[in-house]
mmCIF file of C-alpha atoms in Angstrom:
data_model
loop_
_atom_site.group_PDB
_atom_site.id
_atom_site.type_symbol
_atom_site.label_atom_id
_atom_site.label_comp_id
_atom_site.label_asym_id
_atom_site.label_seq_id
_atom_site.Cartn_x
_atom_site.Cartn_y
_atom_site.Cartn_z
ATOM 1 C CA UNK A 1 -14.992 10.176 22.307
ATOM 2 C CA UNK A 2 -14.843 13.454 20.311
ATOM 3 C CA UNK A 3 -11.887 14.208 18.540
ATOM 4 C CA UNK A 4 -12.391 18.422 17.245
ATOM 5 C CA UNK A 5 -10.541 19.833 14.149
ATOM 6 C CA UNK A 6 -10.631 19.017 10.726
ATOM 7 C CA UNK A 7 -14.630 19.535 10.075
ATOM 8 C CA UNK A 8 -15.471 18.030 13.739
ATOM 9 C CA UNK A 9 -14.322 14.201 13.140
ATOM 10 C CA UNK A 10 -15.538 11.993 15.708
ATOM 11 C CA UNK A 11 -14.767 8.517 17.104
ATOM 12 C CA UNK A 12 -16.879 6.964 18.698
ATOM 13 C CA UNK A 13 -17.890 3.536 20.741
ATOM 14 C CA UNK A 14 -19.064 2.635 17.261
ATOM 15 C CA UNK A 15 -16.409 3.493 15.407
ATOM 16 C CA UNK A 16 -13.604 3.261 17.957
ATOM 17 C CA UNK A 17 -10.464 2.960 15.323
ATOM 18 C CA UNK A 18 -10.446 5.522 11.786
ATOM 19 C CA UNK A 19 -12.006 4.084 8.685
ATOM 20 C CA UNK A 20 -8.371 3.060 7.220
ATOM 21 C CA UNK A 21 -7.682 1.072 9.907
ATOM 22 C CA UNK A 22 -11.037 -1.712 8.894
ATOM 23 C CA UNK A 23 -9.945 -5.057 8.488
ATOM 24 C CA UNK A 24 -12.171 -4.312 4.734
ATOM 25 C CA UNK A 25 -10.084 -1.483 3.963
ATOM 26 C CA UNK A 26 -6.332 -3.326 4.966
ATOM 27 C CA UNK A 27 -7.214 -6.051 2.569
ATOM 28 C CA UNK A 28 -8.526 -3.840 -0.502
ATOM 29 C CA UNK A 29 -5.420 -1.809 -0.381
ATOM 30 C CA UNK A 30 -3.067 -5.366 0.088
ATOM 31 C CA UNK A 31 -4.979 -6.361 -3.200
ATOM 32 C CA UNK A 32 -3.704 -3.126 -4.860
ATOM 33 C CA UNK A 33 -0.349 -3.420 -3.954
ATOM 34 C CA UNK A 34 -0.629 -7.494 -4.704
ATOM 35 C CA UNK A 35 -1.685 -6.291 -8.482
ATOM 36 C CA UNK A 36 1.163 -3.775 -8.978
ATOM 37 C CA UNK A 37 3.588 -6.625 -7.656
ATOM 38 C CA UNK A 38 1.878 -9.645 -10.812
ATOM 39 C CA UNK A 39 2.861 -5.982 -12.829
ATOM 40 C CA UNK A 40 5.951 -5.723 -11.836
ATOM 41 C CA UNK A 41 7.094 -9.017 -11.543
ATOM 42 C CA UNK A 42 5.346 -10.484 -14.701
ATOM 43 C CA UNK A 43 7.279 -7.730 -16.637
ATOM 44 C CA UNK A 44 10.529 -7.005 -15.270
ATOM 45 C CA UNK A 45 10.687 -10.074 -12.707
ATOM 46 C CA UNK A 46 11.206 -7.600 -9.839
ATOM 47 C CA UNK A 47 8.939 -7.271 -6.595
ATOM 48 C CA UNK A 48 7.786 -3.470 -6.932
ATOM 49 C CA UNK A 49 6.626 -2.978 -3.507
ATOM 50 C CA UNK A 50 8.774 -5.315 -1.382
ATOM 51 C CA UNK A 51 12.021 -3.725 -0.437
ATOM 52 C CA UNK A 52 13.644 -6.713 1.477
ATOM 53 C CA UNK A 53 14.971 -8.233 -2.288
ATOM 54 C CA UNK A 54 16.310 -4.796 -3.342
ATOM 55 C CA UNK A 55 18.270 -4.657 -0.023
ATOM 56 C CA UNK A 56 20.154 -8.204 -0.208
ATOM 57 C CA UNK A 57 20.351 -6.790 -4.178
ATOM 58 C CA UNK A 58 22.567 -4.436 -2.759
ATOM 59 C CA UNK A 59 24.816 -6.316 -1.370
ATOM 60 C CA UNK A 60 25.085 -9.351 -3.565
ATOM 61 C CA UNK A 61 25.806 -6.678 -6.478
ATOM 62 C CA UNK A 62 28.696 -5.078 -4.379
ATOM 63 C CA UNK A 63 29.996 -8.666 -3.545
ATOM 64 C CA UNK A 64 29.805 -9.882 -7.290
ATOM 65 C CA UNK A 65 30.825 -5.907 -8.480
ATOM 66 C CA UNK A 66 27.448 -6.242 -10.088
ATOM 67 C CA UNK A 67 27.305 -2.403 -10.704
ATOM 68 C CA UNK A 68 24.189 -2.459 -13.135
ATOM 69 C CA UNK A 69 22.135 -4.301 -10.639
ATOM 70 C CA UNK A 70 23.788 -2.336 -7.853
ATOM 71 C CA UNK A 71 21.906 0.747 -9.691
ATOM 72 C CA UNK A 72 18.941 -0.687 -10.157
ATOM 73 C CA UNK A 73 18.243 -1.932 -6.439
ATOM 74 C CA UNK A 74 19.701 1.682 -4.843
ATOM 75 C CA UNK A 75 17.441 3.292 -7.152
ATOM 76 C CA UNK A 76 14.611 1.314 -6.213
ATOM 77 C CA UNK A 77 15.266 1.601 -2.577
ATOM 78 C CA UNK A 78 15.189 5.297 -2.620
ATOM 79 C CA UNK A 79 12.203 5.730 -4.385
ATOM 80 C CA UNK A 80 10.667 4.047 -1.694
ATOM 81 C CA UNK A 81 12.360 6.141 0.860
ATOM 82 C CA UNK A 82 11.035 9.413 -1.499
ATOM 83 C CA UNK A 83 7.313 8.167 -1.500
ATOM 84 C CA UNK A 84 7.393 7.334 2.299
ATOM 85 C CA UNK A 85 8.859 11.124 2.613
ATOM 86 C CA UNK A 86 6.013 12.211 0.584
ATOM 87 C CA UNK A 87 3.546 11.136 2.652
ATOM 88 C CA UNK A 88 5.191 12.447 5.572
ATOM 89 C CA UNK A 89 5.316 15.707 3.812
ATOM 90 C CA UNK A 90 1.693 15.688 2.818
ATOM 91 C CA UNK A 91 0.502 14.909 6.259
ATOM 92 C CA UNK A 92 2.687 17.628 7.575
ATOM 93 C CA UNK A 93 0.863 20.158 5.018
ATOM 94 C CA UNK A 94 -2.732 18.848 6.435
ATOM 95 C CA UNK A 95 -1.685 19.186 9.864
ATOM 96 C CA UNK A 96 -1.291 22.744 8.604
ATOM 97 C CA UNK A 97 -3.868 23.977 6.546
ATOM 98 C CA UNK A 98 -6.363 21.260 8.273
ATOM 99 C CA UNK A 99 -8.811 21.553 5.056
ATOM 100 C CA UNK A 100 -8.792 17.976 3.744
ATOM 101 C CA UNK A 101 -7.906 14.752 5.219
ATOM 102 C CA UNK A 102 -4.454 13.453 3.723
ATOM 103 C CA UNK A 103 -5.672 10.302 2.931
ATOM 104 C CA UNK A 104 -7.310 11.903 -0.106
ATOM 105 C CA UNK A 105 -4.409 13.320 -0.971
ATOM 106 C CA UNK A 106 -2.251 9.857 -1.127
ATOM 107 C CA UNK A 107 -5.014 8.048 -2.652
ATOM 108 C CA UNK A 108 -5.281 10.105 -5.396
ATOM 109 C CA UNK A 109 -2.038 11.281 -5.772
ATOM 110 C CA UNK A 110 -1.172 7.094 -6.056
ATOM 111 C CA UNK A 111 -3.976 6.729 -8.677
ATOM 112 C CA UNK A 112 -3.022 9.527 -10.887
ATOM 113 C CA UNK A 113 0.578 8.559 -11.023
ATOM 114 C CA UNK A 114 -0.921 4.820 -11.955
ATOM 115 C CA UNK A 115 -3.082 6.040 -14.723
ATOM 116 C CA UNK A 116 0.006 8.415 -16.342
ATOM 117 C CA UNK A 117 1.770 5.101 -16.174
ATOM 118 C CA UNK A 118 -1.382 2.930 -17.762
ATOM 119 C CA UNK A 119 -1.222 5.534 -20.619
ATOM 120 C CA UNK A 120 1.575 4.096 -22.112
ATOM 121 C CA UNK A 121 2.972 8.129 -22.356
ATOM 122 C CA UNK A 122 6.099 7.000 -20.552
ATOM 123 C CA UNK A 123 6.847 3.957 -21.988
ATOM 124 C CA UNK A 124 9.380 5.753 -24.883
ATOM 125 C CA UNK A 125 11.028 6.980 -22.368
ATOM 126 C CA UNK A 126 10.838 4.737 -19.676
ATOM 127 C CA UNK A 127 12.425 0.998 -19.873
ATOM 128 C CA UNK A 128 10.577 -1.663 -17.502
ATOM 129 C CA UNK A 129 13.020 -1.084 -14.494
ATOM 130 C CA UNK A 130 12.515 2.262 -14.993
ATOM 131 C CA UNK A 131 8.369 2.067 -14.763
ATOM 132 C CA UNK A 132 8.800 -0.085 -11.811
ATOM 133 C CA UNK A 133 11.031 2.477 -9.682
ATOM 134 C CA UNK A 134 8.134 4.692 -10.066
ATOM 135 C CA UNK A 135 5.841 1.657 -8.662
ATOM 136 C CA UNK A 136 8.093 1.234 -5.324
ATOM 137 C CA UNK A 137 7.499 5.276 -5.291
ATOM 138 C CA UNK A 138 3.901 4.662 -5.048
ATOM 139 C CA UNK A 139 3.899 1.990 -2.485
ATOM 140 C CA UNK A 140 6.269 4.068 -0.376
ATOM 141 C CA UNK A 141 3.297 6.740 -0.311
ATOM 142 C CA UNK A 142 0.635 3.773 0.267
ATOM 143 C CA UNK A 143 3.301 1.569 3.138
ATOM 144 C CA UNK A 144 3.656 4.712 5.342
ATOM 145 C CA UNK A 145 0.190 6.170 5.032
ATOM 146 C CA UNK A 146 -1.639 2.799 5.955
ATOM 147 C CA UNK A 147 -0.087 0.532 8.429
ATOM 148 C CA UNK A 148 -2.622 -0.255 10.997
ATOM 149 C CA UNK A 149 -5.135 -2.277 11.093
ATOM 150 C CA UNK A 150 -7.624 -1.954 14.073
ATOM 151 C CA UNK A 151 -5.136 -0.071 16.098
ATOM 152 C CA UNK A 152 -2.683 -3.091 14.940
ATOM 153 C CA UNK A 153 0.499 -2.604 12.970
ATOM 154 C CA UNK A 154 0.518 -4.125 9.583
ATOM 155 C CA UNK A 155 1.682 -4.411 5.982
ATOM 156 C CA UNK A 156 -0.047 -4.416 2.940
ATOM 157 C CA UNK A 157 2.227 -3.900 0.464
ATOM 158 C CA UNK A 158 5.189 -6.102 1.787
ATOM 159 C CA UNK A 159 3.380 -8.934 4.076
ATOM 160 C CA UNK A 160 5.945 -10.947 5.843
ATOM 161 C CA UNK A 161 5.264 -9.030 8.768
ATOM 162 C CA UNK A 162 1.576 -10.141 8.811
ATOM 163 C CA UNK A 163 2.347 -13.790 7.864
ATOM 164 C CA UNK A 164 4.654 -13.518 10.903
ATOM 165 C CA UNK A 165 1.708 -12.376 13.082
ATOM 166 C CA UNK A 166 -0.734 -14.221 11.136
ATOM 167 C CA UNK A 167 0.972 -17.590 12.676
ATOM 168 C CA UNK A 168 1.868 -15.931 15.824
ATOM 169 C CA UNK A 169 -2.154 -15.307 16.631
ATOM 170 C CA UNK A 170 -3.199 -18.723 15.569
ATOM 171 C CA UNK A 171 -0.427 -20.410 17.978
ATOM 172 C CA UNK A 172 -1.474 -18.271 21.168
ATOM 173 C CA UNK A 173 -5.377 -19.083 19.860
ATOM 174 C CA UNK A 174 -3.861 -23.041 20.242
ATOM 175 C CA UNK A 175 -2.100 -22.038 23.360
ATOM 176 C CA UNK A 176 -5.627 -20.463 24.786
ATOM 177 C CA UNK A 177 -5.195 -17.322 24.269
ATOM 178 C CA UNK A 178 -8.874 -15.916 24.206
ATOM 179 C CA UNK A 179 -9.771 -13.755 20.641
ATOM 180 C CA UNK A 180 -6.385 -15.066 19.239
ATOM 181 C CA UNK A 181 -8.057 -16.814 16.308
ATOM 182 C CA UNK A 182 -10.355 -13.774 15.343
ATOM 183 C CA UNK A 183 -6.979 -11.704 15.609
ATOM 184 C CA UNK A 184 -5.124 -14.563 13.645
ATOM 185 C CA UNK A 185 -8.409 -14.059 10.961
ATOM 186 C CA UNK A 186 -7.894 -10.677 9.980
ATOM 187 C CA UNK A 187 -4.267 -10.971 9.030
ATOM 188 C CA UNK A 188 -4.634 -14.379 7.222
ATOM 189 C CA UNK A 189 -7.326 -12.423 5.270
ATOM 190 C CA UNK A 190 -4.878 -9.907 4.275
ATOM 191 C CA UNK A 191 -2.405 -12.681 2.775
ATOM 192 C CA UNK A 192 -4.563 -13.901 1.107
ATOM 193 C CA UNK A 193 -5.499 -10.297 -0.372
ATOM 194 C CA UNK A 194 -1.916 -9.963 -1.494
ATOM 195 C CA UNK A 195 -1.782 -12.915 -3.174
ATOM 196 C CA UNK A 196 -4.999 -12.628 -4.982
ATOM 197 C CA UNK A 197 -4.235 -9.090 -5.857
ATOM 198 C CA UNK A 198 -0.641 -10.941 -7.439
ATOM 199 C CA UNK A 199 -3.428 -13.284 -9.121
ATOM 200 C CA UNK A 200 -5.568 -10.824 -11.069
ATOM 201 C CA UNK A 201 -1.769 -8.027 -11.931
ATOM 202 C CA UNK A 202 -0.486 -11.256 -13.405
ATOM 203 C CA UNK A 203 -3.578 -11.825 -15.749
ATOM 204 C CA UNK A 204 -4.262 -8.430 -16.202
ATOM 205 C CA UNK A 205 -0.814 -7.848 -17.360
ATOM 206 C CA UNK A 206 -0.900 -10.835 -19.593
ATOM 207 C CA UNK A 207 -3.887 -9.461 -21.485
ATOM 208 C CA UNK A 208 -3.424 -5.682 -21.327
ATOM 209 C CA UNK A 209 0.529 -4.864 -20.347
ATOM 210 C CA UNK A 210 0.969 -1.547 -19.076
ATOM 211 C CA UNK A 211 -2.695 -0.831 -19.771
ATOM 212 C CA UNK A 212 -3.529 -3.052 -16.434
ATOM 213 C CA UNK A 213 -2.650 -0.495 -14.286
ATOM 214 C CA UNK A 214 -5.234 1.924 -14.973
ATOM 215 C CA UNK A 215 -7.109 -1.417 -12.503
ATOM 216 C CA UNK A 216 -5.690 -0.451 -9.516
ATOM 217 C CA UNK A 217 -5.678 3.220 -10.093
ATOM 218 C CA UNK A 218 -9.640 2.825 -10.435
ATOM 219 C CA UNK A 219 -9.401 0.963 -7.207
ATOM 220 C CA UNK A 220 -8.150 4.099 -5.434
ATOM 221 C CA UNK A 221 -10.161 6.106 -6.703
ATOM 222 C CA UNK A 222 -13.099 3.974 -6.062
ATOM 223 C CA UNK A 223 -11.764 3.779 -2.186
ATOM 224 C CA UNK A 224 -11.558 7.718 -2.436
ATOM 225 C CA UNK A 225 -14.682 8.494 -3.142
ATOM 226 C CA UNK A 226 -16.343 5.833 -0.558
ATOM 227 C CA UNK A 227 -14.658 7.374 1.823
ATOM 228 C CA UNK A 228 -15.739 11.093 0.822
ATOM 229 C CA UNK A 229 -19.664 10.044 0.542
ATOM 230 C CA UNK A 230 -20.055 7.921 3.298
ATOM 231 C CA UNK A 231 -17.928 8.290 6.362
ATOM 232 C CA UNK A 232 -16.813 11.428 6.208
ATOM 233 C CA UNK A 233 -20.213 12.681 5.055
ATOM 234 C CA UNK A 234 -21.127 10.742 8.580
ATOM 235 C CA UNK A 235 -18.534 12.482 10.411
ATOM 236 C CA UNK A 236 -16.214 9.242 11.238
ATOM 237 C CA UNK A 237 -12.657 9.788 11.555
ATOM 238 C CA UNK A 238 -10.764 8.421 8.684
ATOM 239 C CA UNK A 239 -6.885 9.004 8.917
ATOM 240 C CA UNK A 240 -5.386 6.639 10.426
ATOM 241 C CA UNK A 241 -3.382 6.926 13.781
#
């Protein structure tokens, strides 16, 4: 199938789902998000990219009239909600102009606010709550932008979604359930990303602080320009669905 517009992408029996949908691709970008979170958490004991916390935050702090908290986590929550709007807004501005695939534009939009952060620039002004408000920002951007993995929802920067389907898979594989395990596979693989991307923030942090994030930001851009010299180059889709 041929899919016109945007410099003639194509999908084909090869290449049925869009580059940012690969299994590969789901589990470098839950390794990202994994080493933001051993940031985050390592320096101001908060999740950056996991929202569920910040939520029950909420209303523990109201209960316990917890106002600084109460700040903190509503803060946190709607920087998420902004980033996820950004996305939605650059997409909307591709569908537009139709020059450049918005996935550029998110990956290097989330490494460039990484490396301002790396810098250290910020960090007179910023306290550690602050620094990781920004972070939930940036996985807003990166939650909304990739969620699918093989045509499959997913989530690679909060994961209990794909430890529930992890488990799910691997019971209908016991139950019969034929390609269950292989299914099961790919979202076990991108726990285990997470967690070792949690692994290597944690250490990095340890060793280099705020200096660890300029990691991840190469990451993205590393992941930008694969995608720029060899798929699209090959005219593959690569937005996701």
């Amino acid at each position: 199938m041929i899919i016109y517009g945007k410099g003639m992408i194509m999908t084909t029996n090869q290449h049925p789902f869009p580059v940012m949908e690969n299994p590969g691709i789901a589990c470098f970008l839950a390794i990202i998000a994994g080493m933001m979170n051993g940031f985050t958490y390592d320096q101001a004991g908060v999740f950056g990219t996991v929202q569920s916390g910040n939520v029950i935050m909420i209303g523990h702090s109201l209960a316990t009239g917890n106002w600084a908290h109460l700040k903190i986590a509503a803060l946190t929550v709607l920087a998420f909600g902004l980033g996820s709007m950004t996305t939605v807004f650059i997409q909307y501005l591709d569908s537009v102009r139709k020059k450049l695939n918005w996935t550029f534009a998110i990956l290097l939009l989330e490494a460039a606010i990484l490396c301002l952060l790396a810098t250290g620039i910020l960090t007179p002004y910023l306290s550690l709550i602050g620094i990781c408000i920004i972070i939930s920002f940036i996985a807003g951007m990166q939650g909304n932008g990739f969620h699918k993995m093989k045509g499959m929802l997913y989530g690679n920067i909060a994961v209990t979604m794909v430890a529930q389907l992890a488990f799910n898979h691997l019971m209908r594989f016991l139950c019969g359930t034929k390609g269950a395990f292989k299914t099961a596979l790919l979202f076990f693989a991108v726990l285990i990303s997470f967690a070792l991307g949690g692994f290597c923030g944690t250490l990095l942090t340890h060793h280099f602080h705020e200096h660890s994030l300029f990691v991840p930001a190469a990451l993205l851009v590393l992941l930008a320009i694969y995608l720029y010299f060899s798929p699209r180059k090959k005219g593959i889709a690569i937005d996701p669905t």
